[in-house]
PDB file of C-alpha atoms in Angstrom:
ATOM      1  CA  UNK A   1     -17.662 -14.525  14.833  1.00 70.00           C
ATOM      2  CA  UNK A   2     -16.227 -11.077  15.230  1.00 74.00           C
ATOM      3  CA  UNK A   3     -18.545  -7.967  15.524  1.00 88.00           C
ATOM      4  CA  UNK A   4     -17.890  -4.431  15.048  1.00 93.00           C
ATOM      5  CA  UNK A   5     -20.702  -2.471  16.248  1.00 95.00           C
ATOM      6  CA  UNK A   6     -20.965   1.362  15.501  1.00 96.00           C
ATOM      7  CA  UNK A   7     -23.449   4.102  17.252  1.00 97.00           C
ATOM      8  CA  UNK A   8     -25.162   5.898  16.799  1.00 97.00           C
ATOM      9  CA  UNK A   9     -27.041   4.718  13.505  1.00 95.00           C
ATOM     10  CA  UNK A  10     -28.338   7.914  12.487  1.00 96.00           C
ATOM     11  CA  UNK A  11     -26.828  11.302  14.039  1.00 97.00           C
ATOM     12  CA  UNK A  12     -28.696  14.547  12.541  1.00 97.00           C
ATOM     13  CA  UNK A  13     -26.847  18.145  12.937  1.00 97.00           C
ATOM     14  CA  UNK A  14     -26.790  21.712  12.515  1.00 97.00           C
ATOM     15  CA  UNK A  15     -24.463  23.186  10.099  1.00 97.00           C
ATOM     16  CA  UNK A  16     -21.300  24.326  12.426  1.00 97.00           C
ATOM     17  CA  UNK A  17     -21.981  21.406  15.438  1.00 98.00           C
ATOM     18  CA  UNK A  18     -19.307  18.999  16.139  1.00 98.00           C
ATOM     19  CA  UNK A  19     -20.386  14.956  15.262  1.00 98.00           C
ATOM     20  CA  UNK A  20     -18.737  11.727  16.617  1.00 98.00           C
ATOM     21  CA  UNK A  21     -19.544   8.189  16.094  1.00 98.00           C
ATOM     22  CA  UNK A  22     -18.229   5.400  17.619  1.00 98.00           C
ATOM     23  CA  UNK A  23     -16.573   1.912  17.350  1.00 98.00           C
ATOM     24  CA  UNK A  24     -16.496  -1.319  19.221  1.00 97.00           C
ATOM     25  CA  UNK A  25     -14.808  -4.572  18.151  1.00 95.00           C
ATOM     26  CA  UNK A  26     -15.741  -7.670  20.016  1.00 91.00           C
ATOM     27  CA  UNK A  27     -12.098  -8.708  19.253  1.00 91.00           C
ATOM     28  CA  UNK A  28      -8.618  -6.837  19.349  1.00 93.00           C
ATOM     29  CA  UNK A  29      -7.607  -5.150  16.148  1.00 93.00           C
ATOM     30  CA  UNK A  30      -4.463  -5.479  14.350  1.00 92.00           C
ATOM     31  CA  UNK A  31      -5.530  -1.941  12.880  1.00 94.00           C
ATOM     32  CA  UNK A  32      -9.071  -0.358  11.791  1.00 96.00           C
ATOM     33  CA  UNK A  33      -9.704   1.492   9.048  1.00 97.00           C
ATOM     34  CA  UNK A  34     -12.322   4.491   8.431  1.00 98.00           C
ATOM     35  CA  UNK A  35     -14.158   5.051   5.506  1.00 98.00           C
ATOM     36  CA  UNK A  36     -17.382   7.221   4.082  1.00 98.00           C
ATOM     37  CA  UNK A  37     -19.774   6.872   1.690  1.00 97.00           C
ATOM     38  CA  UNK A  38     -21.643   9.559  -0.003  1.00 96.00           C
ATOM     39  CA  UNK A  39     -25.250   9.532  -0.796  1.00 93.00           C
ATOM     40  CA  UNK A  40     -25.398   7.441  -4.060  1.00 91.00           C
ATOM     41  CA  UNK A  41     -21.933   6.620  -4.153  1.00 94.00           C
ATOM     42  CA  UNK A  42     -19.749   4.081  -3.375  1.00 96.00           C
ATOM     43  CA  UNK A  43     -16.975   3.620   0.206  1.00 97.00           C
ATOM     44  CA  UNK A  44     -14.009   5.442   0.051  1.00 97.00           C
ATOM     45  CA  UNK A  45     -11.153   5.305   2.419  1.00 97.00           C
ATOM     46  CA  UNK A  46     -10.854   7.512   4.547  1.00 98.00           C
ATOM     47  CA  UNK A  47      -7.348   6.534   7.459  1.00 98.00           C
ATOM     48  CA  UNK A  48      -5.694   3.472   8.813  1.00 97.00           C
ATOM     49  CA  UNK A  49      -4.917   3.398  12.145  1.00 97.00           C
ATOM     50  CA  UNK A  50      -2.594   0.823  13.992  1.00 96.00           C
ATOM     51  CA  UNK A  51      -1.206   1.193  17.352  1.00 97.00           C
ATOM     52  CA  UNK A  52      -2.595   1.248  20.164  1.00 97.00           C
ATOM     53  CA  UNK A  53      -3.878   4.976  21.380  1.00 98.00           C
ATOM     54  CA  UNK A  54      -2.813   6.391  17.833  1.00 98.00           C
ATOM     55  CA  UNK A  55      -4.480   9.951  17.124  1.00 98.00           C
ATOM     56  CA  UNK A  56      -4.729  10.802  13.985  1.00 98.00           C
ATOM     57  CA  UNK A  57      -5.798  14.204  12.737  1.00 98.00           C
ATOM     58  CA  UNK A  58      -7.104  15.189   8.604  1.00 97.00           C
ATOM     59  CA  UNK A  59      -7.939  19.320   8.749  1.00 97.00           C
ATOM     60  CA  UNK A  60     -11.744  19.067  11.538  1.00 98.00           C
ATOM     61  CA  UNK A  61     -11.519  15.014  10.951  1.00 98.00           C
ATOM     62  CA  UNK A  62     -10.225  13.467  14.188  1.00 98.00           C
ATOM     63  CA  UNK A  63      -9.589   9.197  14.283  1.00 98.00           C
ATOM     64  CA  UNK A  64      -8.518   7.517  17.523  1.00 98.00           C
ATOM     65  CA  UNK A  65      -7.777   4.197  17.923  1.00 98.00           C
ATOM     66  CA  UNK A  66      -8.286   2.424  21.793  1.00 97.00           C
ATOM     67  CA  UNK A  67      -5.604   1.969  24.007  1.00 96.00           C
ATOM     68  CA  UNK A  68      -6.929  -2.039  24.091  1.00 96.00           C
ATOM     69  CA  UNK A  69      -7.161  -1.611  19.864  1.00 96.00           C
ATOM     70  CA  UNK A  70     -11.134  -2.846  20.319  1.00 96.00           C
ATOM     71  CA  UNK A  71     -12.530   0.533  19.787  1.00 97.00           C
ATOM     72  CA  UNK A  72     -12.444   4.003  17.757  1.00 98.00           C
ATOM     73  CA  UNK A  73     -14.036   6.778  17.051  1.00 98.00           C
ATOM     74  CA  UNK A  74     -13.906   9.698  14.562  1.00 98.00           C
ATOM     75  CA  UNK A  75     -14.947  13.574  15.592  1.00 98.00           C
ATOM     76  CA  UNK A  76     -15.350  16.057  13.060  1.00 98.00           C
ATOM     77  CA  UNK A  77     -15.452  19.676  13.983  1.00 98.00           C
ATOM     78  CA  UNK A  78     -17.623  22.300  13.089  1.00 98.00           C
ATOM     79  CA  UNK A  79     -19.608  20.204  10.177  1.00 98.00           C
ATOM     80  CA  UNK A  80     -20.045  21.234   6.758  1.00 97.00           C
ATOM     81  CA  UNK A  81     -22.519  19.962   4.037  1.00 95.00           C
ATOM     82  CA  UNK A  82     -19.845  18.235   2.312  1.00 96.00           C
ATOM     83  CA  UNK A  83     -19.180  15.821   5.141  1.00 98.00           C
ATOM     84  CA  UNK A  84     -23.302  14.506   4.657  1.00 98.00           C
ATOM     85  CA  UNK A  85     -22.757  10.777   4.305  1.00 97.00           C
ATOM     86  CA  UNK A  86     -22.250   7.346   5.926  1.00 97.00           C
ATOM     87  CA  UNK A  87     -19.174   6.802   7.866  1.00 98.00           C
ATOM     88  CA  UNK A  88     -18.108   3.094   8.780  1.00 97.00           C
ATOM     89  CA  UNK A  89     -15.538   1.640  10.640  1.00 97.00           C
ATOM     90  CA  UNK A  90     -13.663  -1.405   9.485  1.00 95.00           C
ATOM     91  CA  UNK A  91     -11.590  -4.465  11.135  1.00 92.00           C
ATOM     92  CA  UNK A  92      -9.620  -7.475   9.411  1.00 88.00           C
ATOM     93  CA  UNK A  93     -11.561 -10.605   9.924  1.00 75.00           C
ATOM     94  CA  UNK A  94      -9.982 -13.623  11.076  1.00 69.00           C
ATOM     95  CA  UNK A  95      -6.835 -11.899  11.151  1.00 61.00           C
ATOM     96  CA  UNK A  96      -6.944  -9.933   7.751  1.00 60.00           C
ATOM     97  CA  UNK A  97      -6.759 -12.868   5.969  1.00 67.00           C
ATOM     98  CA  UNK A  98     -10.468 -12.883   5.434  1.00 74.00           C
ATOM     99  CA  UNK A  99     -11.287  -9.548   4.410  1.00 81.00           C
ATOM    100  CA  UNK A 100     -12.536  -6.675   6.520  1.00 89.00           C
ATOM    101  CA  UNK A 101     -15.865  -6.044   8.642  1.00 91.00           C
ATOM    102  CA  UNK A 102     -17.585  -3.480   8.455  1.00 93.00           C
ATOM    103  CA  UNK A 103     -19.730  -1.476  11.253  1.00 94.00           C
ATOM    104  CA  UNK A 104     -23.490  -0.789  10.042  1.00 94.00           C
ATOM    105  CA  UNK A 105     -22.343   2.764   9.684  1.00 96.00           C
ATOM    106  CA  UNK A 106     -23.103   6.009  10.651  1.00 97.00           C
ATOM    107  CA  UNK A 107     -25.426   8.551   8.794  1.00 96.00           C
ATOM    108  CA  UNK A 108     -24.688  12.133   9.683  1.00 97.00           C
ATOM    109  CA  UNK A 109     -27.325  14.191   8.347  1.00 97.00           C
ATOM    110  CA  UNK A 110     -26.882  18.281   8.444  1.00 96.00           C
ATOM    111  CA  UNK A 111     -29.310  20.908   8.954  1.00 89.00           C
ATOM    112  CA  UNK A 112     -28.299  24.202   7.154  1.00 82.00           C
TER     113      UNK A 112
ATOM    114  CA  UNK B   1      -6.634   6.006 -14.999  1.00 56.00           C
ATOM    115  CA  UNK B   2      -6.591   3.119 -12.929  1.00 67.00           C
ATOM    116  CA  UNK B   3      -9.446   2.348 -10.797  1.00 93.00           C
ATOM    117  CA  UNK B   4     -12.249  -0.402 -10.797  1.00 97.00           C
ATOM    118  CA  UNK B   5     -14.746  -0.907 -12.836  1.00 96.00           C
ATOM    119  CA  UNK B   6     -18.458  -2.212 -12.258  1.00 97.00           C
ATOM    120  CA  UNK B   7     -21.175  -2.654 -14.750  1.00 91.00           C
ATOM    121  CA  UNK B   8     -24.148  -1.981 -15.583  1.00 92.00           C
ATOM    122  CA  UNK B   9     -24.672   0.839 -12.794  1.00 94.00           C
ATOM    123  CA  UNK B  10     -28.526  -0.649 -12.070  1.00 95.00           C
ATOM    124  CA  UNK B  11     -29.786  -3.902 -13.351  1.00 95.00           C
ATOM    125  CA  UNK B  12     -33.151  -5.399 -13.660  1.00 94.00           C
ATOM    126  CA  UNK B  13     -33.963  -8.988 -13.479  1.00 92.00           C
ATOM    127  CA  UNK B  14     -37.194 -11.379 -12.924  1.00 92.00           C
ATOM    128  CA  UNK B  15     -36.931 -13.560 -10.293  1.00 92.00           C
ATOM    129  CA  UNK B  16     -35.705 -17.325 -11.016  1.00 91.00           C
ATOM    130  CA  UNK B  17     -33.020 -15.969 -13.544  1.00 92.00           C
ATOM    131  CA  UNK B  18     -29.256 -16.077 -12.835  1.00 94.00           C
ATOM    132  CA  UNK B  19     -27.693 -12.712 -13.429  1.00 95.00           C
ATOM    133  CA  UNK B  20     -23.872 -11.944 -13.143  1.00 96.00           C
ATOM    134  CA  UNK B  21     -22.038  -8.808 -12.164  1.00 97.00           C
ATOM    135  CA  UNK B  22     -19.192  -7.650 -13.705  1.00 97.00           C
ATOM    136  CA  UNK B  23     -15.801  -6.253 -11.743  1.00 98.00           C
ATOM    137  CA  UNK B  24     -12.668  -5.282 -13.657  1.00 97.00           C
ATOM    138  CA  UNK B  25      -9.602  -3.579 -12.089  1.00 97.00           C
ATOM    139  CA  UNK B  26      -6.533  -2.473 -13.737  1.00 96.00           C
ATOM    140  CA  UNK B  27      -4.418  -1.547 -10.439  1.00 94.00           C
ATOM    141  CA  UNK B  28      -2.998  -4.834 -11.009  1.00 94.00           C
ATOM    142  CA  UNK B  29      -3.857  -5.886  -6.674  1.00 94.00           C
ATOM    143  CA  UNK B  30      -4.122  -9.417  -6.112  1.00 93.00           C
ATOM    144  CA  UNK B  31      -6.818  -9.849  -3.483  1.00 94.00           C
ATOM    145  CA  UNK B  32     -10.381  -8.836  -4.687  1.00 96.00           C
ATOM    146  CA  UNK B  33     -14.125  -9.040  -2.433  1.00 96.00           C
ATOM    147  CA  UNK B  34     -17.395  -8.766  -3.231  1.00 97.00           C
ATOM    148  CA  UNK B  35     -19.708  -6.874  -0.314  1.00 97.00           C
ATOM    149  CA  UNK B  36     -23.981  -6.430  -0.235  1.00 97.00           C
ATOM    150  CA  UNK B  37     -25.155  -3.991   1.507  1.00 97.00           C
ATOM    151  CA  UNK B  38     -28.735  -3.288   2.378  1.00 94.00           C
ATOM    152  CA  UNK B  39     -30.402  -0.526   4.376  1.00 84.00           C
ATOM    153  CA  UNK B  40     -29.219   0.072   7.458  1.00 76.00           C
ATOM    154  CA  UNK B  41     -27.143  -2.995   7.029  1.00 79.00           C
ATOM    155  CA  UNK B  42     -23.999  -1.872   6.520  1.00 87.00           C
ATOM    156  CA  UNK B  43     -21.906  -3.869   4.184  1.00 94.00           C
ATOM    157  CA  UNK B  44     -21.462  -7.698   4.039  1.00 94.00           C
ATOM    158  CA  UNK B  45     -18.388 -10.268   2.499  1.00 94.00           C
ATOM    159  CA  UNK B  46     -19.898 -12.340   0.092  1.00 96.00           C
ATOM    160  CA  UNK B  47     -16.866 -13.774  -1.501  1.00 96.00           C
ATOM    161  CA  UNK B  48     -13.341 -12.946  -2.195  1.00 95.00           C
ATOM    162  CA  UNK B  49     -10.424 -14.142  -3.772  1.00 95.00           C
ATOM    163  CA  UNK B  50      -6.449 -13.502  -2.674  1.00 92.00           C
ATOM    164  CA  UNK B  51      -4.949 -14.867  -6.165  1.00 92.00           C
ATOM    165  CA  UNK B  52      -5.799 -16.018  -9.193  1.00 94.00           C
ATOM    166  CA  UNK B  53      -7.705 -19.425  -9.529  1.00 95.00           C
ATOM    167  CA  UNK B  54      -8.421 -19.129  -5.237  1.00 95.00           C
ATOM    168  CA  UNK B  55     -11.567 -17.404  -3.843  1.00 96.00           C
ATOM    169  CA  UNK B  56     -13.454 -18.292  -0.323  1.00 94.00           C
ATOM    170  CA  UNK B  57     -16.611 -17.554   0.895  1.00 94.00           C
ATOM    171  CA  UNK B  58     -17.561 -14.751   3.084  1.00 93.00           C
ATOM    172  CA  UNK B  59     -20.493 -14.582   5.706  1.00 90.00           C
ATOM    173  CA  UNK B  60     -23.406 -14.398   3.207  1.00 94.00           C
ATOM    174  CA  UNK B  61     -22.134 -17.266   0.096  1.00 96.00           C
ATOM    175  CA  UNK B  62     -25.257 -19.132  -0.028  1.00 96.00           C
ATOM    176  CA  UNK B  63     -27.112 -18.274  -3.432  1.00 96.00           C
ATOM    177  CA  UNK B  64     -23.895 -16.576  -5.141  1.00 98.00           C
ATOM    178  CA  UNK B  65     -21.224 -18.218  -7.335  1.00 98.00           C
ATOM    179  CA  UNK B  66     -17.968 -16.142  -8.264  1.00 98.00           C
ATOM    180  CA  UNK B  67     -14.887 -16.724 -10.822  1.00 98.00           C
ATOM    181  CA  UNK B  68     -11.890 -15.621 -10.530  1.00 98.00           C
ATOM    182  CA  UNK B  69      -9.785 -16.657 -13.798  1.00 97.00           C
ATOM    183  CA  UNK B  70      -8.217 -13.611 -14.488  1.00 97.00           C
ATOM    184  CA  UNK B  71      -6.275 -11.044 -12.036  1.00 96.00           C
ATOM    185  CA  UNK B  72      -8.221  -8.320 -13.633  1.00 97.00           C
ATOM    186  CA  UNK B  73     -12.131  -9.761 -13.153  1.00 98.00           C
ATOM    187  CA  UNK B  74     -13.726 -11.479 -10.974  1.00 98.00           C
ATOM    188  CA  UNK B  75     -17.658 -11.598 -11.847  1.00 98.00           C
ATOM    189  CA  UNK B  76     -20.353 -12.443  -9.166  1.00 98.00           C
ATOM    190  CA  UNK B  77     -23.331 -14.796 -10.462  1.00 97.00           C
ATOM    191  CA  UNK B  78     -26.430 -14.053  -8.256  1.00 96.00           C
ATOM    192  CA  UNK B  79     -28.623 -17.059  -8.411  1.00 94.00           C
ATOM    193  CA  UNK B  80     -31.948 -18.352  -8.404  1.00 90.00           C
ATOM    194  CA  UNK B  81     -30.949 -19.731  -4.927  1.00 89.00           C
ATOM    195  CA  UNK B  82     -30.335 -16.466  -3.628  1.00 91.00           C
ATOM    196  CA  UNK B  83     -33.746 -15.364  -1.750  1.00 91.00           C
ATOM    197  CA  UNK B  84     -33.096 -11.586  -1.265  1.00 93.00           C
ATOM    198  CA  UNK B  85     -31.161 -10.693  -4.277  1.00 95.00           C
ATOM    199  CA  UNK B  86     -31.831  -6.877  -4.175  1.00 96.00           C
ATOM    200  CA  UNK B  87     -29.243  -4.967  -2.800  1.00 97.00           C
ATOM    201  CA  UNK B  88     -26.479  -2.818  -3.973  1.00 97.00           C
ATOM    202  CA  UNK B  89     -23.910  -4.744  -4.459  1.00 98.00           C
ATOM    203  CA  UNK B  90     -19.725  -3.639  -4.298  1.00 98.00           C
ATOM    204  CA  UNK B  91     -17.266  -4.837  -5.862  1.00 98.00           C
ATOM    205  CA  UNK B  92     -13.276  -4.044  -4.216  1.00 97.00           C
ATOM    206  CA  UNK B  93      -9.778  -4.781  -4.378  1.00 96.00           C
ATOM    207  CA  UNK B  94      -6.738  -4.350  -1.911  1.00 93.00           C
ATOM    208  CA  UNK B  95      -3.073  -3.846  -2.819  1.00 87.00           C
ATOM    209  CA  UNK B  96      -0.623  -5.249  -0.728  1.00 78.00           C
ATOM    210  CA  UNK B  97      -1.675  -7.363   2.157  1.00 80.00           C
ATOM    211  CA  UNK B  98      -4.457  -7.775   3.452  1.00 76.00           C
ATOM    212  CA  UNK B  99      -4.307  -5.182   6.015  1.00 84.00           C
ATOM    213  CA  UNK B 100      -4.215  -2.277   3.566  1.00 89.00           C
ATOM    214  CA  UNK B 101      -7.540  -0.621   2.871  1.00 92.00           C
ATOM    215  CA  UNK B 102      -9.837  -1.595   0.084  1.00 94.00           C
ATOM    216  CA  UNK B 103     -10.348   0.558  -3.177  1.00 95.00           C
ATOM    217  CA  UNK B 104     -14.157   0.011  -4.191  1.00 97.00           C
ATOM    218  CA  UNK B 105     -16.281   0.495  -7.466  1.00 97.00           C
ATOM    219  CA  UNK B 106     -19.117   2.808  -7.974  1.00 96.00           C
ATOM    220  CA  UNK B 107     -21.233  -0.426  -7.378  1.00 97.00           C
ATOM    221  CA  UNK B 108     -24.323  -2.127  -8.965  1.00 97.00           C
ATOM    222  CA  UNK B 109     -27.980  -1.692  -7.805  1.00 96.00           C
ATOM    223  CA  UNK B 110     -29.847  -5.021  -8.494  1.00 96.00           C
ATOM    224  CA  UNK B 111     -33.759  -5.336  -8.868  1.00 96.00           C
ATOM    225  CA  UNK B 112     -35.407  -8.735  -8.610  1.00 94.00           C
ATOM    226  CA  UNK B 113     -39.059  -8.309  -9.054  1.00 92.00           C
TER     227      UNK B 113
END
């Protein structure tokens, strides 16, 4: 079945350092979605993207999508406390039609 | 306010006994999911349902039963069946089709002891 497979697992920081985790689909993606997930709380979307290469930019929150649409990655600049939390990528299954699935995640932990 | 709604926030239950989870939305969406997710797990489709009176299973189905009579709810049983039963489970529902992203609930953290 498909896999989407997301490193690293567990990414600890400094306050100020950039962070990126990454994405890899075993199958092409009609689009793949970002979300996070605070401590305690519950996933909340985050960006969509859909064609192939897209770049897509929210204030030090960078999403690109693969020119092949089988991989992504998000970069976040100059971390603050409030971006602590899990961050998982997300494909359609079986063509969309079957729901989405979801990466294991990425925890970014920062050091003050 | 329109948003989803999952209760209770933490549950307790003794092993052997069925226990159901409640999910409510009022964003009127058609297509609803239910996801586990364990440590370092990530989260996994346990069942979902694209209309009323329809639902499929997902990757982990074995030991769950859902319902989905109403647009609004659609409950998750967790049975005796199920072997692992702790986990935090999520609760979502997606307007439009089903490419568009998924709104979840604030979840439910069950205990089997």
């Amino acid at each position: 079945g498909q896999q989407v497979m997301q490193i690293p697992q567990y990414q600890h920081v400094q306050e100020g350092e950039d962070f990126t985790t990454y994405c890899n689909s075993s199958t092409t993606l009609s689009n793949i979605q970002w979300y996070k997930q605070r401590p305690g709380g519950h996933p909340v979307f985050l960006i969509q993207l859909v064609k192939s290469g897209e770049v897509k930019k929210q204030k030090r929150l960078t999403f690109q999508f693969g020119e092949a649409k089988k991989n992504s990655s998000l970069h976040i600049t100059a971390t603050q406390t409030t971006d602590v939390g899990t961050y998982f990528c997300a494909g359609p299954t079986g063509g969309g039609a079957d729901g989405l699935t979801f990466g294991k995640g990425t925890h970014l932990i920062i050091q003050p | 306010d329109g948003g989803i709604t999952q209760s209770p926030k933490y549950l307790f239950r003794k092993e052997g006994q069925n226990v159901t989870l409640s999910c409510e939305q009022n964003l009127n969406h058609d297509a609803m999911y239910w996801y586990r997710q364990d440590p370092g797990q990530g989260l996994r489709l346990i069942y979902y349902s694209q209309i009323v009176n329809d639902f499929q299973k997902g990757d982990i189905a074995e030991g769950y039963s859902v319902s989905r009579e109403k647009k609004e709810s659609f409950p998750l049983t967790v049975t005796s069946a199920q072997k692992n039963p702790t986990a935090f489970y999520l609760c979502a529902s997606q307007e439009g089709d089903y490419n568009s992203p998924l709104h979840f609930g604030n979840g439910t953290r069950l205990t089997v002891t």
